[in-house]
JSON list of C-alpha atoms in Angstrom, two decimals:
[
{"chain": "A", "resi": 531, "resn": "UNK", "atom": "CA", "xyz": [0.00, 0.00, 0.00]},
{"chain": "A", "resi": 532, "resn": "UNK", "atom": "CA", "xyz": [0.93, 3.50, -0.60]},
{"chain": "A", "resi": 533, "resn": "UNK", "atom": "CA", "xyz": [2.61, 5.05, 1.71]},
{"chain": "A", "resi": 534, "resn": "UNK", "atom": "CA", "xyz": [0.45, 8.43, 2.81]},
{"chain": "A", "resi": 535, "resn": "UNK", "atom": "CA", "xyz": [2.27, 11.81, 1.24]},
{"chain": "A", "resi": 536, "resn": "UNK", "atom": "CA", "xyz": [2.88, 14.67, 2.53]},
{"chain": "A", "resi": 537, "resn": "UNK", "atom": "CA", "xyz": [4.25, 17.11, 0.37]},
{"chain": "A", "resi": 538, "resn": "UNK", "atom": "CA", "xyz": [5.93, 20.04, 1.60]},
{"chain": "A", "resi": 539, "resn": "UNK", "atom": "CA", "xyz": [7.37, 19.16, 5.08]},
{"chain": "A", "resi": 540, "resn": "UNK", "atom": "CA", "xyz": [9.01, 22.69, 6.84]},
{"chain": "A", "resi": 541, "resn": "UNK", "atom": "CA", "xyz": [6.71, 24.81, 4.42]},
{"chain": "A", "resi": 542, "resn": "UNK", "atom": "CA", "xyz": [7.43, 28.41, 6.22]},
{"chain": "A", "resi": 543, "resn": "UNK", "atom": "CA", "xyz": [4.60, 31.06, 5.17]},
{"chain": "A", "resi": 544, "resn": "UNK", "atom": "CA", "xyz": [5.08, 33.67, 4.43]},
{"chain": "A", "resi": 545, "resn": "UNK", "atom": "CA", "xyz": [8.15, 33.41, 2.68]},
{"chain": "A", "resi": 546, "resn": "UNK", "atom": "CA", "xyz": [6.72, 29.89, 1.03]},
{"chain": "A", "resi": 547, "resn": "UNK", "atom": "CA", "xyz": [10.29, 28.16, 1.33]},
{"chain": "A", "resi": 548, "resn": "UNK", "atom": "CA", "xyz": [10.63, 24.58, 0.61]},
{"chain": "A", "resi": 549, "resn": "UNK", "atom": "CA", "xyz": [13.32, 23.44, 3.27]},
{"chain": "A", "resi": 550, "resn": "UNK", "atom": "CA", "xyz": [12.67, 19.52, 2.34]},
{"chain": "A", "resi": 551, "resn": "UNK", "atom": "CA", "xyz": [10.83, 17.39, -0.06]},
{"chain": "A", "resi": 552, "resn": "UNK", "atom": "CA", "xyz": [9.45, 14.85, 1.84]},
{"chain": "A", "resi": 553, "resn": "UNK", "atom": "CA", "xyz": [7.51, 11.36, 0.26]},
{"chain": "A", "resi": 554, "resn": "UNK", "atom": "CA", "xyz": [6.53, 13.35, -3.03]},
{"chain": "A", "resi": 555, "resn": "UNK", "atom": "CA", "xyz": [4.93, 10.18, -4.98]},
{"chain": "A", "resi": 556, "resn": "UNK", "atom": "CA", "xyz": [4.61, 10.40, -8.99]},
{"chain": "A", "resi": 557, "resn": "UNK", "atom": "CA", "xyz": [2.56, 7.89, -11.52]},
{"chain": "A", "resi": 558, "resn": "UNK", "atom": "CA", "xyz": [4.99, 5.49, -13.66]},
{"chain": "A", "resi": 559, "resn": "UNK", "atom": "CA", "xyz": [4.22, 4.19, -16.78]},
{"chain": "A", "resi": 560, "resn": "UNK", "atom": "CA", "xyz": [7.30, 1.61, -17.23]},
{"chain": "A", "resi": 561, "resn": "UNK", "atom": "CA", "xyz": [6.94, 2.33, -20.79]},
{"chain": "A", "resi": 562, "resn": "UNK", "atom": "CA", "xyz": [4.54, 4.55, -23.53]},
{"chain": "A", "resi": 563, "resn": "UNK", "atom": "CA", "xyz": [3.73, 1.34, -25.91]},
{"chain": "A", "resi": 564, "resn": "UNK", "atom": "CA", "xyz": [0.37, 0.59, -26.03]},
{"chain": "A", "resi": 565, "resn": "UNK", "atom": "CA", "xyz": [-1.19, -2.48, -24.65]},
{"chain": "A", "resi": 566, "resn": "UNK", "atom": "CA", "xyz": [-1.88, -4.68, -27.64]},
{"chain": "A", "resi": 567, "resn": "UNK", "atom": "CA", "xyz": [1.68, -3.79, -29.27]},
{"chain": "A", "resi": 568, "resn": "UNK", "atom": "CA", "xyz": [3.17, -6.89, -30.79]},
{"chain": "A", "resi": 569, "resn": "UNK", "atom": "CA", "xyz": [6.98, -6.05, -29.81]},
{"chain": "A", "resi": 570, "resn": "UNK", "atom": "CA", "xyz": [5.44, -6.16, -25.73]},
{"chain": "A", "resi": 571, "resn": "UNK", "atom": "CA", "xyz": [6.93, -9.43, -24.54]},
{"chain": "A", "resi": 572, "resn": "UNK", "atom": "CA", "xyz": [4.28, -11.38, -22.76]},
{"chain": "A", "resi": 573, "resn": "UNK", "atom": "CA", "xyz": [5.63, -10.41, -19.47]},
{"chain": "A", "resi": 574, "resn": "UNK", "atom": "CA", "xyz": [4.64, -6.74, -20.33]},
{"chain": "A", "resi": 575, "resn": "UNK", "atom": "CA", "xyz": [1.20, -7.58, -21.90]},
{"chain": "A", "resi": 576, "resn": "UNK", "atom": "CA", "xyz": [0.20, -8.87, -18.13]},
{"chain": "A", "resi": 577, "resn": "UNK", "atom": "CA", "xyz": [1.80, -5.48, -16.51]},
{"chain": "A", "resi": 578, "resn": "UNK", "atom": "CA", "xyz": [-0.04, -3.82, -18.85]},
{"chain": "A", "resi": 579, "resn": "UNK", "atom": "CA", "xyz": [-3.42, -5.42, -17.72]},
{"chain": "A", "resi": 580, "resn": "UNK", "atom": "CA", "xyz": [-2.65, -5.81, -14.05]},
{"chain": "A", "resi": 581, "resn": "UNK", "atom": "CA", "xyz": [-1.84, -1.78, -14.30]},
{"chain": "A", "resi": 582, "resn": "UNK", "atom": "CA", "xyz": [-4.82, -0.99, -16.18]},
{"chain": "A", "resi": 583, "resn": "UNK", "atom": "CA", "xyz": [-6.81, -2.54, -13.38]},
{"chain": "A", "resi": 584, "resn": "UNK", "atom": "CA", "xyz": [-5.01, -1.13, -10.24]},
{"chain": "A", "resi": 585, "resn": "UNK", "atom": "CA", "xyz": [-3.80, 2.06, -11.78]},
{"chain": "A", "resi": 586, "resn": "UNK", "atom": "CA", "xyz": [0.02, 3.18, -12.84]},
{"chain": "A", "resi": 587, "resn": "UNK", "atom": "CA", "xyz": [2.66, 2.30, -9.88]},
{"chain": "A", "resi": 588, "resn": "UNK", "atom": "CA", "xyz": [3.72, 5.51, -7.65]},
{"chain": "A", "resi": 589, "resn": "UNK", "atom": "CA", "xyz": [7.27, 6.16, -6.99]},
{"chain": "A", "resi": 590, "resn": "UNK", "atom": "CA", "xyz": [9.27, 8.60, -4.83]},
{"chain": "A", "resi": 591, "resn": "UNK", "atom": "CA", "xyz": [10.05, 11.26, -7.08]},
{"chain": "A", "resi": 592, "resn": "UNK", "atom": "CA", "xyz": [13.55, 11.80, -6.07]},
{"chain": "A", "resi": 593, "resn": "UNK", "atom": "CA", "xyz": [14.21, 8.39, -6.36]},
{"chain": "A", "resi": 594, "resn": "UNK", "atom": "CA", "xyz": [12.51, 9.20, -10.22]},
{"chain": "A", "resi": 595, "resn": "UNK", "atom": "CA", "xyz": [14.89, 11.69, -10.72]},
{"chain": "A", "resi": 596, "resn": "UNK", "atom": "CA", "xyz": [18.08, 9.98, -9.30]},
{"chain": "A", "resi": 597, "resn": "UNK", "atom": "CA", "xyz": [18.05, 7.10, -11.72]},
{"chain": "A", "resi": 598, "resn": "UNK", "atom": "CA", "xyz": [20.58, 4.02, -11.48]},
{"chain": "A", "resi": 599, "resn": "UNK", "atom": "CA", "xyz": [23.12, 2.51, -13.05]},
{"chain": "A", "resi": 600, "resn": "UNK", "atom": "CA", "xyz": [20.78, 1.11, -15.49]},
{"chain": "A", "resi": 601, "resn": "UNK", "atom": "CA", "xyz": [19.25, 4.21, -16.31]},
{"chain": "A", "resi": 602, "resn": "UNK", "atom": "CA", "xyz": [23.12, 5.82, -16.93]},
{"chain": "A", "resi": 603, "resn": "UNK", "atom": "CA", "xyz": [23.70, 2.91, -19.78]},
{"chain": "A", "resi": 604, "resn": "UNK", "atom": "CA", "xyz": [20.43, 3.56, -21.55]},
{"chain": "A", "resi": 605, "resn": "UNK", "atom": "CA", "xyz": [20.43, 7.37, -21.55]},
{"chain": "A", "resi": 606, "resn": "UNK", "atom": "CA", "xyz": [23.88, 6.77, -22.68]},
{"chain": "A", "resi": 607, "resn": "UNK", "atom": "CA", "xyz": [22.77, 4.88, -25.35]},
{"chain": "A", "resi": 608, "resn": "UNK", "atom": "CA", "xyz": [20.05, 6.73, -26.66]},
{"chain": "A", "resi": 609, "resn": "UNK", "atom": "CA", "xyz": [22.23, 10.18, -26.38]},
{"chain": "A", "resi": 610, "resn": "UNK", "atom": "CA", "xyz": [24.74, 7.88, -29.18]},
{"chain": "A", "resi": 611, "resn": "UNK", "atom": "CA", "xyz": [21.74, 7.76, -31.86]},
{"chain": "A", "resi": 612, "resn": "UNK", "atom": "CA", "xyz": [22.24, 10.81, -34.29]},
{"chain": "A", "resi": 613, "resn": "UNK", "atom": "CA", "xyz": [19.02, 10.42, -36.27]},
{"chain": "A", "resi": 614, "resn": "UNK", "atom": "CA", "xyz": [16.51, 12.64, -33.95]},
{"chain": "A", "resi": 615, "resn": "UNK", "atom": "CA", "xyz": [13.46, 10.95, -34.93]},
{"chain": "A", "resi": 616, "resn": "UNK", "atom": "CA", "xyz": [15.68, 7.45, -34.05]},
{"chain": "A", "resi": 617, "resn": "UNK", "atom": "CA", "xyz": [16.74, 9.11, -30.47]},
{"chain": "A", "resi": 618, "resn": "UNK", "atom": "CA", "xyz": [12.92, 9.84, -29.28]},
{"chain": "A", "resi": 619, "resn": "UNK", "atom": "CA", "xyz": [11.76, 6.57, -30.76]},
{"chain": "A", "resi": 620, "resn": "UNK", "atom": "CA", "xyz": [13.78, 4.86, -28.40]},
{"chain": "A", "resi": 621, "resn": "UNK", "atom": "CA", "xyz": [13.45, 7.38, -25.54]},
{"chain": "A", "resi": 622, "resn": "UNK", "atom": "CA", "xyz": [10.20, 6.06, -25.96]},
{"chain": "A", "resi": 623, "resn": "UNK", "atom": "CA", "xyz": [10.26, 2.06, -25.93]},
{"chain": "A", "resi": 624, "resn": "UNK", "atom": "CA", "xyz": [13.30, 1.73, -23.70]},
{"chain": "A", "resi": 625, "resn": "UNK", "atom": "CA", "xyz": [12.61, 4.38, -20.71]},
{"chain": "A", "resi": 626, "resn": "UNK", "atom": "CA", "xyz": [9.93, 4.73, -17.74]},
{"chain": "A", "resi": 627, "resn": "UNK", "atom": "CA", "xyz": [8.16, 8.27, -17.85]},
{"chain": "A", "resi": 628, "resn": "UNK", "atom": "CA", "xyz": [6.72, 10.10, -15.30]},
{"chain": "A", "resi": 629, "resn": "UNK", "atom": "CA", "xyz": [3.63, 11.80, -14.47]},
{"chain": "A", "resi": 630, "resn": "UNK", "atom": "CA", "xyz": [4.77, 15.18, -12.81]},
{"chain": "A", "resi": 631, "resn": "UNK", "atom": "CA", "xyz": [1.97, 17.42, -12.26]},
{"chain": "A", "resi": 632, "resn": "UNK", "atom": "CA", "xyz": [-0.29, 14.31, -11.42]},
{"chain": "A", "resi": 633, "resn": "UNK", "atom": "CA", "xyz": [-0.55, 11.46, -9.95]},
{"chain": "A", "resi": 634, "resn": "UNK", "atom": "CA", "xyz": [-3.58, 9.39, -11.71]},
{"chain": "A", "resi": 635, "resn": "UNK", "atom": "CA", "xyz": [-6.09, 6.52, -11.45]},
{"chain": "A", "resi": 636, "resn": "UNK", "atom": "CA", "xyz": [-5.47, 5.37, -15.03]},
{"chain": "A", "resi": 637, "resn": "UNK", "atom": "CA", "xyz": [-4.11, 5.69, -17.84]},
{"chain": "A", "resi": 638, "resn": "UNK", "atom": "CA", "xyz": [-6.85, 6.33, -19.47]},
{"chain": "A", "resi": 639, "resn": "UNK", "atom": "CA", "xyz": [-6.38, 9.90, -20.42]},
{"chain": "A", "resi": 640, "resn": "UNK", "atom": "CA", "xyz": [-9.48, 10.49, -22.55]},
{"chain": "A", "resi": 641, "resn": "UNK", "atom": "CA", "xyz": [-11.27, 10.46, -19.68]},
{"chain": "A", "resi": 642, "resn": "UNK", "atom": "CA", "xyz": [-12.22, 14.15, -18.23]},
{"chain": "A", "resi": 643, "resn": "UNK", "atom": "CA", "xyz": [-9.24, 15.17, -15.45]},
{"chain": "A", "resi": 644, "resn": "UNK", "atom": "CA", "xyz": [-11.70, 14.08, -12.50]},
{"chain": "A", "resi": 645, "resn": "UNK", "atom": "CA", "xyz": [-12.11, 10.53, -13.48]},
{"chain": "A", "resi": 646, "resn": "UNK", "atom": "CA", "xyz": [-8.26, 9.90, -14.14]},
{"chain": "A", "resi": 647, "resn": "UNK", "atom": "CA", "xyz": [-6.92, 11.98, -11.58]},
{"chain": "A", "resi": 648, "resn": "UNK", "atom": "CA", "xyz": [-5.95, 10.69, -8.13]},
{"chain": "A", "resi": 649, "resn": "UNK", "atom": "CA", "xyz": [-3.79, 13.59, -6.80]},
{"chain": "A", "resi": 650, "resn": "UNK", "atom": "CA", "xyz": [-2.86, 17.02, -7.62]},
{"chain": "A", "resi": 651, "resn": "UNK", "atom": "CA", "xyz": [1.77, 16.96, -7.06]},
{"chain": "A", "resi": 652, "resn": "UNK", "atom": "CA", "xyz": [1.48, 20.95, -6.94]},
{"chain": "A", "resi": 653, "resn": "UNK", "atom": "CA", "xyz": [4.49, 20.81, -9.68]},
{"chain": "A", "resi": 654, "resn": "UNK", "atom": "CA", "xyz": [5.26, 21.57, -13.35]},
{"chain": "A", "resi": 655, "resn": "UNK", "atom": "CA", "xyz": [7.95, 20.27, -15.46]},
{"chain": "A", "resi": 656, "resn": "UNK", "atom": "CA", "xyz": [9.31, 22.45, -18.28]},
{"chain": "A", "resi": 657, "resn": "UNK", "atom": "CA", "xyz": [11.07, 21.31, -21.47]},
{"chain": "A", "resi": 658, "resn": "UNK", "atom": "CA", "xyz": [13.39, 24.43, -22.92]},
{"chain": "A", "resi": 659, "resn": "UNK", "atom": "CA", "xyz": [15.04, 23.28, -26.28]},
{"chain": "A", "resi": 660, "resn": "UNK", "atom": "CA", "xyz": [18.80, 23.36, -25.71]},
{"chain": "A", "resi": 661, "resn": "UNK", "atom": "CA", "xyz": [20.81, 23.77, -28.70]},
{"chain": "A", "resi": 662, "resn": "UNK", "atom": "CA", "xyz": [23.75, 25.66, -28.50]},
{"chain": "A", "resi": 663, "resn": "UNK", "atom": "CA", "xyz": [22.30, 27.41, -25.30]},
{"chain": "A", "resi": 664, "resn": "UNK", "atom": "CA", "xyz": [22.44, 25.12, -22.94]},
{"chain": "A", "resi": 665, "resn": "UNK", "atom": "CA", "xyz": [24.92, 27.02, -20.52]},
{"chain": "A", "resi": 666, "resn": "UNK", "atom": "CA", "xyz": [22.36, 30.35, -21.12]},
{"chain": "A", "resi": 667, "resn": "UNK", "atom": "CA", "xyz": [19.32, 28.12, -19.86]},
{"chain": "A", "resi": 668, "resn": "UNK", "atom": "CA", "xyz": [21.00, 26.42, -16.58]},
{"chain": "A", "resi": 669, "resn": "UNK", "atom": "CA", "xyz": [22.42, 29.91, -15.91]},
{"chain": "A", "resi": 670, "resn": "UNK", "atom": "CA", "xyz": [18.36, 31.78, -16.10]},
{"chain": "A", "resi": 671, "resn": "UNK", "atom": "CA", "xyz": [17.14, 28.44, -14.23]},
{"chain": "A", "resi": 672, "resn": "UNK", "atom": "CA", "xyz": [19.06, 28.66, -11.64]},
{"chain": "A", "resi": 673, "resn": "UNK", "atom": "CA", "xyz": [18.74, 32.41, -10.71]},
{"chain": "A", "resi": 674, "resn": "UNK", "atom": "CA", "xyz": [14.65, 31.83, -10.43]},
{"chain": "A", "resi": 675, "resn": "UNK", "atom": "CA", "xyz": [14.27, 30.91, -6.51]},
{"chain": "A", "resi": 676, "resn": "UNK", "atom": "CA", "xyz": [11.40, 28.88, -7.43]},
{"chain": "A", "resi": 677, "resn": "UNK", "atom": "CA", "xyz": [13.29, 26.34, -9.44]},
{"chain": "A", "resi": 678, "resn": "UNK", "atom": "CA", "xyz": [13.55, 23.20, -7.74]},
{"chain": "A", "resi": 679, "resn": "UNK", "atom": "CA", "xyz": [15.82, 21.11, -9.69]},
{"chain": "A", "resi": 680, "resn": "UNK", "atom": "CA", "xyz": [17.24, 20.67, -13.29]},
{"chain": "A", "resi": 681, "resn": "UNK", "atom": "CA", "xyz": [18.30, 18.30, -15.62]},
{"chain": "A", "resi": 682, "resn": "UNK", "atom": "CA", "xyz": [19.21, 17.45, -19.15]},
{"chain": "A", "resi": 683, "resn": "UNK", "atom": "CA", "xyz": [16.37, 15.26, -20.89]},
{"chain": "A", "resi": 684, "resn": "UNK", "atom": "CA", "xyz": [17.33, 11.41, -21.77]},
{"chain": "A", "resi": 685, "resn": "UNK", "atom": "CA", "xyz": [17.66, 12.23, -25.30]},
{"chain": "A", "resi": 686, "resn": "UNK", "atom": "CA", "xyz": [19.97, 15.32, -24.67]},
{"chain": "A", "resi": 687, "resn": "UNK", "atom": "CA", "xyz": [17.95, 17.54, -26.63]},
{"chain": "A", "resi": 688, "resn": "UNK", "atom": "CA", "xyz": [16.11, 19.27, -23.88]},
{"chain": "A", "resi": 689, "resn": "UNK", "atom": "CA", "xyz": [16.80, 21.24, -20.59]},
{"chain": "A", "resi": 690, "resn": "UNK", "atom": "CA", "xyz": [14.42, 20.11, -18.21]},
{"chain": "A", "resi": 691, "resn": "UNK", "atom": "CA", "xyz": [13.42, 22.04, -15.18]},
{"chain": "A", "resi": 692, "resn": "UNK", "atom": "CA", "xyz": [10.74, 21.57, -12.22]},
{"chain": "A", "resi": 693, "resn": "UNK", "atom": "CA", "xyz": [8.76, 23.83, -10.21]},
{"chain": "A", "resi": 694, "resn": "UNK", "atom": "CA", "xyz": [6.59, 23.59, -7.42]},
{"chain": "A", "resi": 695, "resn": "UNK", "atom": "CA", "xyz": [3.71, 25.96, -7.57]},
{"chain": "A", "resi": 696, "resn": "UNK", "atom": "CA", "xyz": [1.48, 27.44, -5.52]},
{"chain": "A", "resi": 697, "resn": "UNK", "atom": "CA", "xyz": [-1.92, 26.14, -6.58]},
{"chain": "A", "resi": 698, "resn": "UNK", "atom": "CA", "xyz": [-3.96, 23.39, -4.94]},
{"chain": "A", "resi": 699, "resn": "UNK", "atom": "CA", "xyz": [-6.24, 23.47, -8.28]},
{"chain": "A", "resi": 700, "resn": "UNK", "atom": "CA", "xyz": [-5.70, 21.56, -11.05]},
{"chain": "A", "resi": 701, "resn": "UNK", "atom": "CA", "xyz": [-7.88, 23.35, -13.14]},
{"chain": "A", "resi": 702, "resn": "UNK", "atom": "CA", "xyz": [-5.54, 25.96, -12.61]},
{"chain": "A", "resi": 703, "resn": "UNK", "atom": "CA", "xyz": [-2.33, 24.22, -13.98]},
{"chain": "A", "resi": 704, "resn": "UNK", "atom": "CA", "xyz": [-2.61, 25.93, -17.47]},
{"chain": "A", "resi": 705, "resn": "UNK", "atom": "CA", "xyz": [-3.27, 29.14, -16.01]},
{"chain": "A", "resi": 706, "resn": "UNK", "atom": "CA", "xyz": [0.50, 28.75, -14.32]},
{"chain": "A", "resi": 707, "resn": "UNK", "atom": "CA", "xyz": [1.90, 27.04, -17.26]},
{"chain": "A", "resi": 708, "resn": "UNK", "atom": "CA", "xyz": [1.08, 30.44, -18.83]},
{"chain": "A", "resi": 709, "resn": "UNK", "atom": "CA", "xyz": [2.46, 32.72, -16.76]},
{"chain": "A", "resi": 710, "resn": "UNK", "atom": "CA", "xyz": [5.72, 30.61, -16.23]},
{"chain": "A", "resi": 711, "resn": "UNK", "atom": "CA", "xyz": [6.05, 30.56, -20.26]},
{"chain": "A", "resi": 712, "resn": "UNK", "atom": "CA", "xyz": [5.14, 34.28, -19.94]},
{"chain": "A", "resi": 713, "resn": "UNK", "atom": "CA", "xyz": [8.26, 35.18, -17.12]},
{"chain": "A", "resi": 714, "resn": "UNK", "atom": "CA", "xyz": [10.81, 33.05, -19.40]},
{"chain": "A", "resi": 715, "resn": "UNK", "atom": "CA", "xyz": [9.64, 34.55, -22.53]},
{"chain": "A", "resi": 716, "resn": "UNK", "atom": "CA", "xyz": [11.31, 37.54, -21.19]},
{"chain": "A", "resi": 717, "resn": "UNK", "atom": "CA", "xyz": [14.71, 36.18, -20.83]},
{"chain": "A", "resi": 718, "resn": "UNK", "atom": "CA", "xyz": [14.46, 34.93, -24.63]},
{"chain": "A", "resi": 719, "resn": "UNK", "atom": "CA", "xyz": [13.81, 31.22, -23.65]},
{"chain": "A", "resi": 720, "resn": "UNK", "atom": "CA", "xyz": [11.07, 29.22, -25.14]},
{"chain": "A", "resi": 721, "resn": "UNK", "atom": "CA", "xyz": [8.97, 26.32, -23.30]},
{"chain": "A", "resi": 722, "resn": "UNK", "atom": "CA", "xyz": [7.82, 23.19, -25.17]},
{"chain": "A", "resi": 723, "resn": "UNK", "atom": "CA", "xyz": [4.10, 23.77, -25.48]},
{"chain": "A", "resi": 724, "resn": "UNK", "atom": "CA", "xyz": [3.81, 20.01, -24.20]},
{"chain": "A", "resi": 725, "resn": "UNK", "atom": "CA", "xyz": [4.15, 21.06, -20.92]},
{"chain": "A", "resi": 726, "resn": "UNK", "atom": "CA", "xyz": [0.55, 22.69, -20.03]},
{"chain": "A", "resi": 727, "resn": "UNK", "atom": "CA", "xyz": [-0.79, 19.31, -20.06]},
{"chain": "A", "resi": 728, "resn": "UNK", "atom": "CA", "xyz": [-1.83, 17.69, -16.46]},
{"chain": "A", "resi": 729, "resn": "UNK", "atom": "CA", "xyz": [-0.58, 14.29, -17.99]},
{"chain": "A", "resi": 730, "resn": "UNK", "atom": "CA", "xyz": [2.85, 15.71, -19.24]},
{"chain": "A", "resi": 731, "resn": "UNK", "atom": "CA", "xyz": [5.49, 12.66, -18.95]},
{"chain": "A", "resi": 732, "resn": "UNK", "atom": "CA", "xyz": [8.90, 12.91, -18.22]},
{"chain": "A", "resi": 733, "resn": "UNK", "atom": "CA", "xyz": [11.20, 10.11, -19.31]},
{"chain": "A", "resi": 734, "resn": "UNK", "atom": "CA", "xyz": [13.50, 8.74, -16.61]},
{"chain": "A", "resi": 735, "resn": "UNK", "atom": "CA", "xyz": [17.07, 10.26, -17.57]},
{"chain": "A", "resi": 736, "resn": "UNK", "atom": "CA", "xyz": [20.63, 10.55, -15.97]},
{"chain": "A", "resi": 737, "resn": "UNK", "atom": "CA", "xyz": [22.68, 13.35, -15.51]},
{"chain": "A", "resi": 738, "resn": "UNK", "atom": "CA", "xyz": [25.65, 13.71, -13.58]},
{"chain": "A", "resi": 739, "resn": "UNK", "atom": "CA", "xyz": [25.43, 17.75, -13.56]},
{"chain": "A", "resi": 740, "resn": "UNK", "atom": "CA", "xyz": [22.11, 17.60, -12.04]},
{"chain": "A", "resi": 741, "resn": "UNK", "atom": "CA", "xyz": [20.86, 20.74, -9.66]},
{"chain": "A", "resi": 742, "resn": "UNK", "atom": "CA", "xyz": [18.50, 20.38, -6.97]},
{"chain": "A", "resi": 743, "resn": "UNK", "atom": "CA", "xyz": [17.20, 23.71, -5.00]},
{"chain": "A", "resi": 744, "resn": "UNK", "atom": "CA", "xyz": [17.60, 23.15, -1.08]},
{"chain": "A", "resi": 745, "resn": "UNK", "atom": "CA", "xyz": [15.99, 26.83, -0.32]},
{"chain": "A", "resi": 746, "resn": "UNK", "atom": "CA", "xyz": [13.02, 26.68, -3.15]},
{"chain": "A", "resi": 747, "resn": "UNK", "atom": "CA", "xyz": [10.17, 28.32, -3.04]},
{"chain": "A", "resi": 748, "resn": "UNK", "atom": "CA", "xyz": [6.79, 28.05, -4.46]},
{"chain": "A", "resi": 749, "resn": "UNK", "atom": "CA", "xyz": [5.96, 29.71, -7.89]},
{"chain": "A", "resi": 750, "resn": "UNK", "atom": "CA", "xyz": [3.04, 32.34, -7.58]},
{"chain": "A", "resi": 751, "resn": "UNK", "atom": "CA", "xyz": [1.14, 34.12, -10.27]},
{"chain": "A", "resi": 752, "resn": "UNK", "atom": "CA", "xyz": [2.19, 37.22, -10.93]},
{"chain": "A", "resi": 753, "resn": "UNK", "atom": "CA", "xyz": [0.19, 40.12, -9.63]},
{"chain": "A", "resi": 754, "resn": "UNK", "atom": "CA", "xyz": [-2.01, 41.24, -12.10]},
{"chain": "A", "resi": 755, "resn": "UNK", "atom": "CA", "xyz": [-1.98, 38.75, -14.82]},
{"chain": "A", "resi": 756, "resn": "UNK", "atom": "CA", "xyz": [-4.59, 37.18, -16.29]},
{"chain": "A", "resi": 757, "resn": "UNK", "atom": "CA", "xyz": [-5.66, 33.50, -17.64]},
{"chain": "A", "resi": 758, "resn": "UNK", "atom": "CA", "xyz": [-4.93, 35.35, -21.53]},
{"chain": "A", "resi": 759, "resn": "UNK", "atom": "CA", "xyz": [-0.66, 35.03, -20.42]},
{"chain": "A", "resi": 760, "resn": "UNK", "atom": "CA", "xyz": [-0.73, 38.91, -20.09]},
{"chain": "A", "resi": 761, "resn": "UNK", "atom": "CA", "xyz": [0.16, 41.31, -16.67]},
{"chain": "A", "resi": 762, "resn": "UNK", "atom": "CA", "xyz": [-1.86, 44.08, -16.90]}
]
């Protein structure tokens, strides 16, 4: 049985600081093939069903985030295939992905939110194209106090970094999406449009240079701005 979370343990008001991360849960899909894919060994095909019934297993999200040894050889390996469309095709079939704003019921996401979604994780991950910027991007990243830790995507291509927000609403996760997209936009960065989605995965990856927060803080609208993406 799942352990019961709590979320933010030391949360200070009003200064909103995150001193410690404490039992933070996220849903894992061990892998995005569909059920009745041929190439599933038969092993999968009964994970597949016995996870359809009781839901998508729940993991400590720093544990998520840490990886293994295991996890080091395949992003390794999928970081070695040139061909782009080659690299996500087997970020795809060979890593687990995680739900970060969410943790759900199923994974049955043409459902409506309320029947697929079990908790609201009060975070946001954001995928910023690297390219030759990648030094640029950690260096903006880090200077936001609200950015809780960052890493480089399993196929290399992408600068990944999550926040913790102040919302207990999901229905208010695109509104924040927004206005982080918004606050970036103004240092010249752009953030995959991917990442408004509740059901946003993130694909287990390794990287040695990885920066976690200790003194984070929760991300807050903006006074003044509006569901549009605009302050007024």
């Amino acid at each position: 049985m799942e352990q019961v979370t709590h979320y933010f343990e030391n949360f200070c008001p009003p200064e909103k600081t995150i001193m410690k991360i404490k039992e933070m849960y996220v849903s894992v899909l061990p892998h995005l093939l569909p059920n009745t894919d041929v190439r599933l060994t038969d092993d999968e095909k009964r994970r597949d069903f016995d996870n359809s019934l009781i839901g998508p297993p729940s993991v400590l999200l720093m544990d998520f985030l840490r990886g293994d040894s295991e996890t080091k050889r395949l992003c390794s390996n999928v970081r070695s295939i040139r061909n782009s469309v080659s690299r996500k095709d087997a970020v795809v079939k060979l890593l687990p992905h995680a739900i970060i704003p969410v943790k759900v019921w199923n994974r049955d996401f043409s459902l409506h939110p309320e029947r697929y979604v079990k908790s609201y994780n009060r975070l946001i991950a954001l995928e910023f194209p690297s390219g030759d910027d990648r030094t640029r991007i950690i260096a903006i990243l880090k200077s936001k106090p609200w950015v809780l830790y960052i890493t480089l995507s399993a196929d290399g291509d992408f600068v990944i970094a999550i926040v913790p927000l102040d919302n207990d609403d999901w229905r208010r996760h695109g509104e924040f999406f927004d206005a982080l997209r918004s606050e970036f936009g103004r240092c010249g960065l752009s953030v995959s449009e991917s990442c408004a989605d509740l059901t946003a995965m993130m694909a287990q990856t390794y990287d040695a240079d990885a920066w976690f927060n200790d003194n984070c803080i929760l991300y807050s609208l903006p006074r003044g701005f509006d569901s549009s993406g605009k302050e007024e």
